[in-house]
CSV table of C-alpha atoms and ligand atoms in Angstrom, one decimal:
chain,number,residue,atom,x,y,z
A,1,MET,CA,-38.9,15.6,-8.0
A,2,PRO,CA,-39.3,16.2,-4.2
A,3,PHE,CA,-36.2,17.3,-2.4
A,4,TYR,CA,-36.1,14.3,-0.1
A,5,LEU,CA,-36.0,11.9,-3.1
A,6,VAL,CA,-33.1,13.9,-4.6
A,7,LEU,CA,-31.3,13.6,-1.3
A,8,ILE,CA,-31.9,9.9,-1.0
A,9,ALA,CA,-30.6,9.4,-4.6
A,10,LEU,CA,-27.4,11.5,-3.9
A,11,VAL,CA,-26.7,9.6,-0.6
A,12,THR,CA,-27.2,6.2,-2.4
A,13,VAL,CA,-24.8,7.2,-5.2
A,14,TYR,CA,-22.3,8.4,-2.6
A,15,ILE,CA,-22.5,5.1,-0.6
A,16,LEU,CA,-22.3,3.0,-3.8
A,17,LYS,CA,-19.3,4.9,-5.0
A,18,LYS,CA,-17.6,4.5,-1.6
A,19,ILE,CA,-18.3,0.7,-1.6
A,20,MET,CA,-17.0,0.3,-5.2
A,21,THR,CA,-13.7,2.1,-4.3
A,22,MET,CA,-13.2,0.1,-1.1
A,23,ASN,CA,-10.1,-2.0,-1.0
A,24,LYS,CA,-9.9,-4.9,1.4
A,25,VAL,CA,-6.7,-5.5,3.3
A,26,ILE,CA,-5.5,-8.3,5.6
A,27,LEU,CA,-3.4,-7.2,8.6
A,28,LEU,CA,-1.5,-9.1,11.3
A,29,ASN,CA,-3.7,-8.4,14.2
A,30,LYS,CA,-1.6,-10.2,16.9
A,31,ARG,CA,1.3,-12.6,17.0
A,32,PRO,CA,0.1,-16.2,17.3
A,33,HIS,CA,1.0,-18.3,20.3
A,34,GLY,CA,1.3,-21.9,19.1
A,35,LYS,CA,-1.1,-22.7,16.3
A,36,PRO,CA,-2.3,-19.6,14.5
A,37,THR,CA,-6.1,-18.8,14.6
A,38,LEU,CA,-8.3,-16.5,12.6
A,39,SER,CA,-8.2,-13.9,15.3
A,40,ASP,CA,-4.5,-13.3,14.6
A,41,PHE,CA,-5.7,-11.6,11.3
A,42,LYS,CA,-7.8,-8.6,10.8
A,43,ILE,CA,-9.7,-7.7,7.6
A,44,THR,CA,-10.0,-3.9,7.1
A,45,SER,CA,-10.6,-1.6,4.2
A,46,GLU,CA,-9.1,1.5,2.7
A,47,GLU,CA,-9.6,3.5,-0.5
A,48,ILE,CA,-8.3,2.0,-3.7
A,49,PRO,CA,-5.1,3.9,-4.4
A,50,ALA,CA,-4.3,5.6,-7.7
A,51,ALA,CA,-1.1,5.0,-9.7
A,52,LYS,CA,1.2,8.0,-9.7
A,53,ASP,CA,3.8,8.6,-12.5
A,54,GLY,CA,6.2,5.6,-12.7
A,55,GLU,CA,3.7,3.4,-10.9
A,56,ILE,CA,1.2,0.7,-11.8
A,57,LEU,CA,-2.1,-0.2,-10.1
A,58,LEU,CA,-2.4,-4.0,-9.4
A,59,LYS,CA,-5.5,-6.1,-8.9
A,60,THR,CA,-4.8,-9.3,-6.9
A,61,ALA,CA,-5.7,-12.4,-8.8
A,62,TYR,CA,-4.0,-15.4,-7.0
A,63,VAL,CA,-2.5,-15.5,-3.5
A,64,SER,CA,0.0,-18.1,-2.3
A,65,VAL,CA,-0.2,-19.2,1.3
A,66,ASP,CA,2.9,-20.8,2.6
A,67,PRO,CA,4.1,-22.5,5.8
A,68,TYR,CA,7.1,-20.1,6.1
A,69,LEU,CA,4.7,-17.2,6.7
A,70,ARG,CA,4.2,-18.6,10.2
A,71,GLY,CA,7.8,-17.8,11.0
A,72,ARG,CA,7.4,-14.2,9.9
A,73,MET,CA,4.5,-13.9,12.3
A,74,ASN,CA,6.8,-14.3,15.3
A,75,ASP,CA,8.7,-11.3,16.6
A,76,ALA,CA,12.1,-13.1,16.0
A,77,LYS,CA,15.1,-12.4,14.0
A,78,SER,CA,15.3,-14.7,10.9
A,79,TYR,CA,16.4,-14.6,7.3
A,80,VAL,CA,13.5,-12.2,6.6
A,81,PRO,CA,12.2,-9.5,8.9
A,82,PRO,CA,9.0,-10.3,10.9
A,83,PHE,CA,5.6,-9.0,9.8
A,84,GLU,CA,4.7,-5.9,11.7
A,85,LEU,CA,1.6,-5.7,13.8
A,86,ASN,CA,-1.3,-3.9,12.1
A,87,LYS,CA,0.5,-3.9,8.8
A,88,PRO,CA,-0.5,-6.1,5.8
A,89,ILE,CA,0.8,-9.6,5.5
A,90,GLN,CA,2.7,-10.3,2.3
A,91,SER,CA,3.2,-13.4,0.2
A,92,GLY,CA,3.7,-14.5,-3.4
A,93,ILE,CA,0.9,-12.9,-5.5
A,94,ILE,CA,-0.1,-12.9,-9.2
A,95,ALA,CA,-1.8,-9.6,-10.0
A,96,GLU,CA,-3.3,-7.9,-13.1
A,97,VAL,CA,-2.1,-4.4,-14.1
A,98,THR,CA,-5.4,-2.4,-14.2
A,99,ASP,CA,-3.7,1.0,-14.7
A,100,SER,CA,-0.2,1.9,-15.8
A,101,LYS,CA,1.8,5.1,-15.6
A,102,HIS,CA,5.0,3.0,-16.1
A,103,ALA,CA,6.7,2.6,-19.4
A,104,ASP,CA,7.4,-1.1,-18.9
A,105,PHE,CA,3.9,-2.3,-18.0
A,106,LYS,CA,0.6,-2.0,-19.8
A,107,LYS,CA,-3.0,-2.5,-18.7
A,108,GLY,CA,-3.8,-6.3,-18.9
A,109,ASP,CA,-0.3,-7.5,-18.1
A,110,PHE,CA,0.0,-10.0,-15.3
A,111,VAL,CA,2.9,-9.9,-12.8
A,112,SER,CA,4.2,-12.1,-10.0
A,113,GLY,CA,5.9,-10.8,-6.9
A,114,ASN,CA,5.9,-10.6,-3.1
A,115,LEU,CA,3.0,-8.2,-2.5
A,116,ASP,CA,0.6,-7.1,0.3
A,117,TRP,CA,-2.6,-9.0,1.1
A,118,LYS,CA,-4.7,-6.3,-0.5
A,119,GLU,CA,-7.3,-6.5,-3.3
A,120,TYR,CA,-5.6,-3.5,-5.0
A,121,GLN,CA,-2.2,-1.9,-4.5
A,122,THR,CA,0.2,0.3,-6.4
A,123,SER,CA,3.8,-0.6,-7.2
A,124,SER,CA,6.9,0.9,-8.8
A,125,GLY,CA,7.3,-2.4,-10.6
A,126,LYS,CA,10.6,-3.2,-8.8
A,127,TYR,CA,11.1,-6.9,-8.1
A,128,LEU,CA,7.9,-7.8,-10.1
A,129,GLN,CA,8.2,-10.3,-13.0
A,130,LYS,CA,5.8,-10.4,-15.9
A,131,VAL,CA,4.0,-13.7,-16.3
A,132,ASN,CA,2.1,-15.0,-19.2
A,133,GLY,CA,-1.0,-17.1,-18.8
A,134,SER,CA,-0.7,-18.5,-22.3
A,135,ASP,CA,2.6,-20.2,-21.6
A,136,ALA,CA,1.4,-21.9,-18.4
A,137,LYS,CA,-1.5,-21.6,-15.9
A,138,LEU,CA,-1.0,-18.2,-14.1
A,139,SER,CA,-1.2,-19.8,-10.7
A,140,SER,CA,1.6,-22.2,-11.5
A,141,TYR,CA,4.0,-19.3,-11.1
A,142,LEU,CA,3.2,-19.5,-7.4
A,143,GLY,CA,3.9,-23.2,-7.4
A,144,ILE,CA,5.9,-25.5,-9.7
A,145,LEU,CA,7.2,-22.5,-11.8
A,146,GLY,CA,7.7,-20.3,-8.8
A,147,MET,CA,9.2,-20.4,-5.4
A,148,THR,CA,8.1,-23.9,-4.4
A,149,GLY,CA,9.3,-25.5,-7.7
A,150,LEU,CA,12.7,-23.8,-7.4
A,151,THR,CA,12.9,-25.0,-3.7
A,152,ALA,CA,12.3,-28.6,-4.8
A,153,TYR,CA,14.6,-28.5,-7.7
A,154,LEU,CA,17.5,-26.7,-6.2
A,155,GLY,CA,17.3,-28.3,-2.7
A,156,LEU,CA,17.3,-31.8,-4.3
A,157,THR,CA,19.9,-31.2,-7.0
A,158,GLU,CA,22.3,-28.9,-5.1
A,159,ILE,CA,22.2,-30.6,-1.7
A,160,GLY,CA,20.6,-34.0,-2.3
A,161,MET,CA,22.8,-34.6,-5.4
A,162,PRO,CA,20.8,-37.7,-6.5
A,163,LYS,CA,22.5,-40.4,-8.5
A,164,GLU,CA,20.6,-43.0,-10.6
A,165,GLY,CA,19.5,-46.0,-8.6
A,166,GLU,CA,19.6,-44.2,-5.2
A,167,THR,CA,16.7,-44.1,-2.7
A,168,ILE,CA,15.1,-40.8,-1.8
A,169,VAL,CA,12.6,-40.3,1.0
A,170,VAL,CA,10.6,-37.0,1.0
A,171,SER,CA,8.3,-35.9,3.9
A,172,GLY,CA,5.5,-33.5,3.4
A,173,ALA,CA,5.3,-35.4,0.2
A,174,GLY,CA,1.7,-34.5,-0.8
A,175,GLY,CA,2.3,-30.7,-0.7
A,176,ALA,CA,3.6,-28.1,-3.1
A,177,VAL,CA,7.4,-28.8,-2.6
A,178,GLY,CA,7.0,-32.5,-1.9
A,179,THR,CA,5.1,-33.5,-5.0
A,180,VAL,CA,7.8,-31.8,-7.2
A,181,VAL,CA,10.7,-33.4,-5.3
A,182,GLY,CA,9.2,-36.9,-5.8
A,183,GLN,CA,8.7,-36.4,-9.5
A,184,LEU,CA,12.2,-35.0,-10.0
A,185,GLY,CA,13.6,-38.0,-8.1
A,186,LYS,CA,11.9,-40.3,-10.5
A,187,LEU,CA,13.0,-38.2,-13.5
A,188,LEU,CA,16.6,-38.6,-12.3
A,189,GLY,CA,16.3,-42.4,-12.1
A,190,CYS,CA,15.9,-42.8,-8.3
A,191,LYS,CA,13.5,-44.8,-6.2
A,192,VAL,CA,11.2,-42.4,-4.3
A,193,ILE,CA,9.2,-42.9,-1.1
A,194,GLY,CA,6.8,-40.2,0.1
A,195,ILE,CA,5.5,-39.7,3.7
A,196,THR,CA,2.2,-37.9,3.9
A,197,GLY,CA,-0.9,-37.4,6.1
A,198,SER,CA,-3.8,-39.2,4.5
A,199,ASP,CA,-4.7,-42.3,2.4
A,200,GLU,CA,-6.0,-40.0,-0.3
A,201,LYS,CA,-2.6,-38.3,-0.6
A,202,VAL,CA,-0.9,-41.7,-0.5
A,203,GLY,CA,-3.0,-42.7,-3.6
A,204,LEU,CA,-2.3,-39.5,-5.3
A,205,LEU,CA,1.5,-39.9,-4.8
A,206,THR,CA,1.6,-43.4,-6.2
A,207,SER,CA,-0.8,-42.8,-9.1
A,208,THR,CA,-0.6,-39.2,-10.4
A,209,PHE,CA,3.0,-38.5,-9.2
A,210,LYS,CA,4.5,-42.0,-9.8
A,211,PHE,CA,6.2,-42.3,-6.4
A,212,ASP,CA,7.3,-45.9,-5.9
A,213,HIS,CA,5.7,-46.1,-2.4
A,214,ALA,CA,4.0,-43.7,0.0
A,215,ILE,CA,3.4,-44.0,3.8
A,216,ASN,CA,0.6,-42.4,5.8
A,217,TYR,CA,2.4,-41.2,8.9
A,218,LYS,CA,-0.9,-40.6,10.7
A,219,THR,CA,-2.0,-44.3,10.6
A,220,THR,CA,1.4,-46.1,10.6
A,221,LYS,CA,2.2,-47.4,14.0
A,222,ASP,CA,5.9,-47.9,13.6
A,223,LEU,CA,7.2,-45.3,11.1
A,224,LYS,CA,10.8,-46.4,11.5
A,225,GLU,CA,10.0,-50.0,10.5
A,226,ALA,CA,7.7,-48.7,7.6
A,227,VAL,CA,10.6,-46.7,6.2
A,228,LYS,CA,12.9,-49.7,6.6
A,229,SER,CA,10.6,-52.0,4.8
A,230,ALA,CA,10.0,-49.5,2.0
A,231,CYS,CA,13.7,-48.8,1.6
A,232,PRO,CA,15.4,-52.3,1.8
A,233,LYS,CA,18.7,-50.7,0.5
A,234,GLY,CA,18.5,-47.9,3.0
A,235,VAL,CA,17.9,-44.1,2.5
A,236,ASP,CA,20.5,-42.2,0.4
A,237,ILE,CA,18.7,-38.8,0.4
A,238,TYR,CA,16.1,-37.5,2.9
A,239,PHE,CA,14.4,-34.3,1.6
A,240,ASP,CA,13.0,-33.0,4.9
A,241,ASN,CA,9.9,-30.8,4.8
A,242,VAL,CA,8.6,-31.5,8.3
A,243,GLY,CA,11.2,-32.2,10.9
A,244,GLY,CA,10.2,-33.8,14.3
A,245,GLU,CA,9.4,-37.4,14.9
A,246,ILE,CA,8.8,-38.2,11.2
A,247,SER,CA,12.4,-37.2,10.5
A,248,ASP,CA,13.7,-39.2,13.4
A,249,ALA,CA,12.1,-42.3,11.9
A,250,VAL,CA,13.7,-41.6,8.5
A,251,LEU,CA,17.1,-40.7,9.9
A,252,ALA,CA,17.3,-44.1,11.7
A,253,ASN,CA,17.4,-45.6,8.2
A,254,ILE,CA,20.1,-43.6,6.4
A,255,ASN,CA,23.0,-45.1,4.5
A,256,LYS,CA,26.7,-44.1,4.6
A,257,TYR,CA,27.2,-40.8,2.7
A,258,ALA,CA,23.5,-39.9,2.9
A,259,ARG,CA,22.6,-36.3,2.0
A,260,LEU,CA,19.9,-34.6,4.0
A,261,PRO,CA,18.5,-31.3,2.6
A,262,VAL,CA,16.6,-29.6,5.4
A,263,CYS,CA,14.0,-27.7,3.5
A,264,GLY,CA,11.3,-27.1,6.2
A,265,ALA,CA,10.2,-28.2,9.7
A,266,ILE,CA,6.4,-27.6,9.6
A,267,SER,CA,5.8,-30.0,12.5
A,268,LEU,CA,7.8,-27.7,14.7
A,269,TYR,CA,6.6,-24.2,13.5
A,270,ASN,CA,3.8,-24.0,16.1
A,271,GLU,CA,5.9,-25.4,19.1
A,272,THR,CA,6.1,-23.1,22.1
A,273,LYS,CA,8.9,-25.1,23.7
A,274,VAL,CA,12.1,-26.4,22.3
A,275,ALA,CA,11.3,-30.0,21.1
A,276,LEU,CA,13.8,-32.6,22.0
A,277,GLY,CA,14.7,-35.6,19.9
A,278,PRO,CA,17.6,-38.0,19.3
A,279,ARG,CA,21.0,-36.4,19.4
A,280,LEU,CA,22.1,-36.5,15.7
A,281,GLN,CA,25.9,-36.1,16.0
A,282,PRO,CA,26.8,-39.8,16.4
A,283,LEU,CA,24.5,-40.8,13.5
A,284,LEU,CA,25.9,-38.1,11.2
A,285,LEU,CA,29.4,-39.0,12.2
A,286,THR,CA,29.2,-42.8,11.8
A,287,LYS,CA,27.3,-42.5,8.5
A,288,SER,CA,29.6,-39.7,7.1
A,289,ALA,CA,26.3,-38.0,6.3
A,290,THR,CA,25.7,-34.4,5.3
A,291,MET,CA,22.8,-32.5,6.7
A,292,ARG,CA,22.3,-29.0,5.3
A,293,GLY,CA,19.6,-26.5,5.8
A,294,PHE,CA,18.8,-24.1,3.0
A,295,ILE,CA,16.7,-21.2,2.0
A,296,VAL,CA,15.8,-21.2,-1.7
A,297,GLY,CA,17.3,-17.7,-2.0
A,298,ASP,CA,20.7,-19.2,-1.3
A,299,PHE,CA,20.6,-20.4,-4.9
A,300,ALA,CA,19.3,-17.2,-6.4
A,301,GLU,CA,21.9,-17.1,-9.2
A,302,LYS,CA,20.6,-20.5,-10.3
A,303,PHE,CA,17.0,-19.4,-10.6
A,304,PRO,CA,17.0,-18.6,-14.4
A,305,ALA,CA,18.5,-22.0,-15.4
A,306,ALA,CA,16.3,-23.9,-12.9
A,307,THR,CA,13.1,-22.1,-14.1
A,308,LYS,CA,14.0,-22.9,-17.7
A,309,GLN,CA,14.5,-26.6,-16.9
A,310,LEU,CA,11.2,-26.8,-14.9
A,311,THR,CA,9.3,-25.1,-17.7
A,312,ALA,CA,10.7,-27.5,-20.3
A,313,TRP,CA,9.8,-30.5,-18.2
A,314,LEU,CA,6.3,-29.2,-17.5
A,315,ARG,CA,5.8,-28.4,-21.2
A,316,ASP,CA,7.1,-31.9,-22.2
A,317,LYS,CA,4.7,-33.4,-19.6
A,318,LYS,CA,7.6,-35.0,-17.7
A,319,LEU,CA,6.3,-33.0,-14.7
A,320,THR,CA,2.8,-32.3,-13.5
A,321,PHE,CA,1.2,-30.5,-10.6
A,322,THR,CA,-1.9,-30.2,-8.5
A,323,GLU,CA,-3.4,-27.3,-6.6
A,324,THR,CA,-6.0,-26.9,-3.9
A,325,VAL,CA,-7.8,-23.7,-4.8
A,326,VAL,CA,-9.8,-21.7,-2.2
A,327,GLU,CA,-11.9,-18.9,-3.5
A,328,GLY,CA,-12.3,-15.4,-2.1
A,329,PHE,CA,-10.1,-12.7,-0.6
A,330,ASP,CA,-11.6,-13.1,2.9
A,331,ASN,CA,-10.6,-16.8,2.9
A,332,ILE,CA,-6.9,-16.2,2.7
A,333,PRO,CA,-6.3,-16.5,6.5
A,334,GLN,CA,-8.3,-19.8,6.6
A,335,ALA,CA,-6.4,-21.2,3.7
A,336,PHE,CA,-3.2,-20.4,5.5
A,337,LEU,CA,-4.5,-22.1,8.7
A,338,ASP,CA,-5.5,-25.2,6.6
A,339,LEU,CA,-1.9,-25.9,5.7
A,340,PHE,CA,-1.3,-26.9,9.3
A,341,GLU,CA,-4.2,-29.4,9.1
A,342,GLY,CA,-3.0,-30.9,5.8
A,343,LYS,CA,-6.1,-29.8,3.9
A,344,ASN,CA,-4.1,-29.1,0.7
A,345,LYS,CA,-3.1,-31.5,-2.0
A,346,GLY,CA,-0.2,-29.9,-3.9
A,347,LYS,CA,0.0,-26.1,-3.9
A,348,MET,CA,-2.5,-24.2,-1.7
A,349,ILE,CA,-3.7,-21.2,-3.8
A,350,VAL,CA,-6.4,-18.6,-3.1
A,351,LYS,CA,-8.2,-17.3,-6.2
A,352,ILE,CA,-9.6,-13.8,-5.7
B,401,LIG,P1,2.8,-27.9,1.7
B,401,LIG,O1,2.1,-27.7,0.4
B,401,LIG,O2,3.6,-29.1,1.9
B,401,LIG,O3,1.8,-27.7,2.9
B,401,LIG,C1,2.0,-28.1,4.2
B,401,LIG,C2,1.8,-29.6,4.5
B,401,LIG,O4,2.5,-29.9,5.6
B,401,LIG,C3,0.4,-29.9,4.8
B,401,LIG,O5,-0.4,-30.1,3.7
B,401,LIG,C4,0.5,-31.1,5.7
B,401,LIG,O6,0.4,-32.3,4.9
B,401,LIG,C5,1.9,-31.0,6.2
B,401,LIG,N1,1.9,-30.8,7.7
B,401,LIG,C6,1.2,-29.9,8.4
B,401,LIG,N2,1.4,-30.1,9.7
B,401,LIG,C7,2.3,-31.1,9.8
B,401,LIG,C8,2.8,-31.8,10.9
B,401,LIG,N3,2.6,-31.4,12.2
B,401,LIG,N4,3.6,-32.9,10.7
B,401,LIG,C9,3.9,-33.3,9.4
B,401,LIG,N5,3.3,-32.7,8.3
B,401,LIG,C10,2.6,-31.6,8.5
B,401,LIG,O7,3.8,-26.7,1.9
B,401,LIG,P2,5.0,-26.3,1.0
B,401,LIG,O8,5.3,-27.3,0.0
B,401,LIG,O9,4.9,-24.9,0.6
B,401,LIG,O10,6.2,-26.3,2.1
B,401,LIG,C11,6.8,-27.5,2.5
B,401,LIG,C12,7.9,-27.3,3.5
B,401,LIG,O11,8.9,-26.6,2.8
B,401,LIG,C13,7.5,-26.4,4.7
B,401,LIG,O12,8.1,-26.8,5.9
B,401,LIG,C14,8.0,-25.0,4.2
B,401,LIG,O13,8.3,-24.2,5.3
B,401,LIG,C15,9.3,-25.4,3.5
B,401,LIG,N6,9.7,-24.5,2.5
B,401,LIG,C16,11.1,-24.1,2.6
B,401,LIG,C17,11.6,-23.3,1.6
B,401,LIG,C18,13.0,-23.0,1.7
B,401,LIG,O14,13.5,-22.1,1.0
B,401,LIG,N7,13.8,-23.7,2.5
B,401,LIG,C19,10.8,-22.7,0.6
B,401,LIG,C20,9.4,-23.2,0.5
B,401,LIG,C21,8.9,-24.0,1.5
B,401,LIG,P3,0.1,-33.8,5.5
B,401,LIG,O15,-1.3,-34.1,5.1
B,401,LIG,O16,1.1,-34.6,4.9
B,401,LIG,O17,0.2,-33.7,7.0
């Protein structure tokens, strides 16, 4: 064979080998100002790492994108440290063990944990939990059987403390946490009203998720009146996922001894100035109401029992869930941005 053909063959094999061992990574390129954009992220590549003794090699299968990641993109002190510039973003991930030099894991196992936005990565296995796709859909460990399910269950039961016959309003109702809160409210014998951002989600809440009533906050002119007419006996529990003007409208309708779990404030995450609203002290005082913010980790010791309960209800079909699944590693940033446009129904998941 002529020398130049051998050379071309060798170069081709080298390039193919390089491409096949390339590992895509998503870094925080710059800190967003206001609404995040694609340019805040950077997709780069590195070599696929090899597992050393005591390590496993993981191949990412499903990535959770969550509103709270927005807070970690700011350079501000919070309950978790901010993401560093030019370092990988992290979130809840389900990954497959593709190589193991660790006694507790074998090839083919699936694990769940807070991992880097990388196609492949090594891990010591610390803080990873094995998950089993035959017990429940693998991606459900990022949603109803994972962090968002626990947030809904523990926020509602520990702070909301629902009693049969009470009225619950939940904002962000068509999302991962909201759809679970509403179903739990119904299971516990309450009347449940959801507030969400499209007529399609309104339909989903009242049909699939059995909410008593749902309100589209984007098309309702007087939200305060809409909540009042949906809750003739007033609001006993307001599970707040969004904050801002939606919450102002609900709070105007609370009953004496109302409980107000503050789970999230997505309507304010991209604000660049401090947003002003009604002063709440007189309302909380005269209604003897309890407003309490929480981070799901506050209830970490209750995770095993809560997971067991959620798993049982899911198995017995007393709970259900829906997902919006985006495909492809490169689409993780866009899926994250789409949360702020309400493009997800239920849990937003990226399948790799
Ligand atoms: P979701 O699945 O609910 O997705 C976000 C949803 O928020 C969107 O689909 C959109 O729905 C709604 N939304 C976006 N922008 C606005 C806006 N400006 N005003 C009102 N609604 C808006 O996310 P999660 O279920 O994962 O999270 C829900 C909330 O709970 C978030 O605020 C999150 O930060 C918080 N959270 C808190 C935890 C804790 O430990 N305290 C843990 C997990 C989540 P729509 O079409 O209705 O506008």
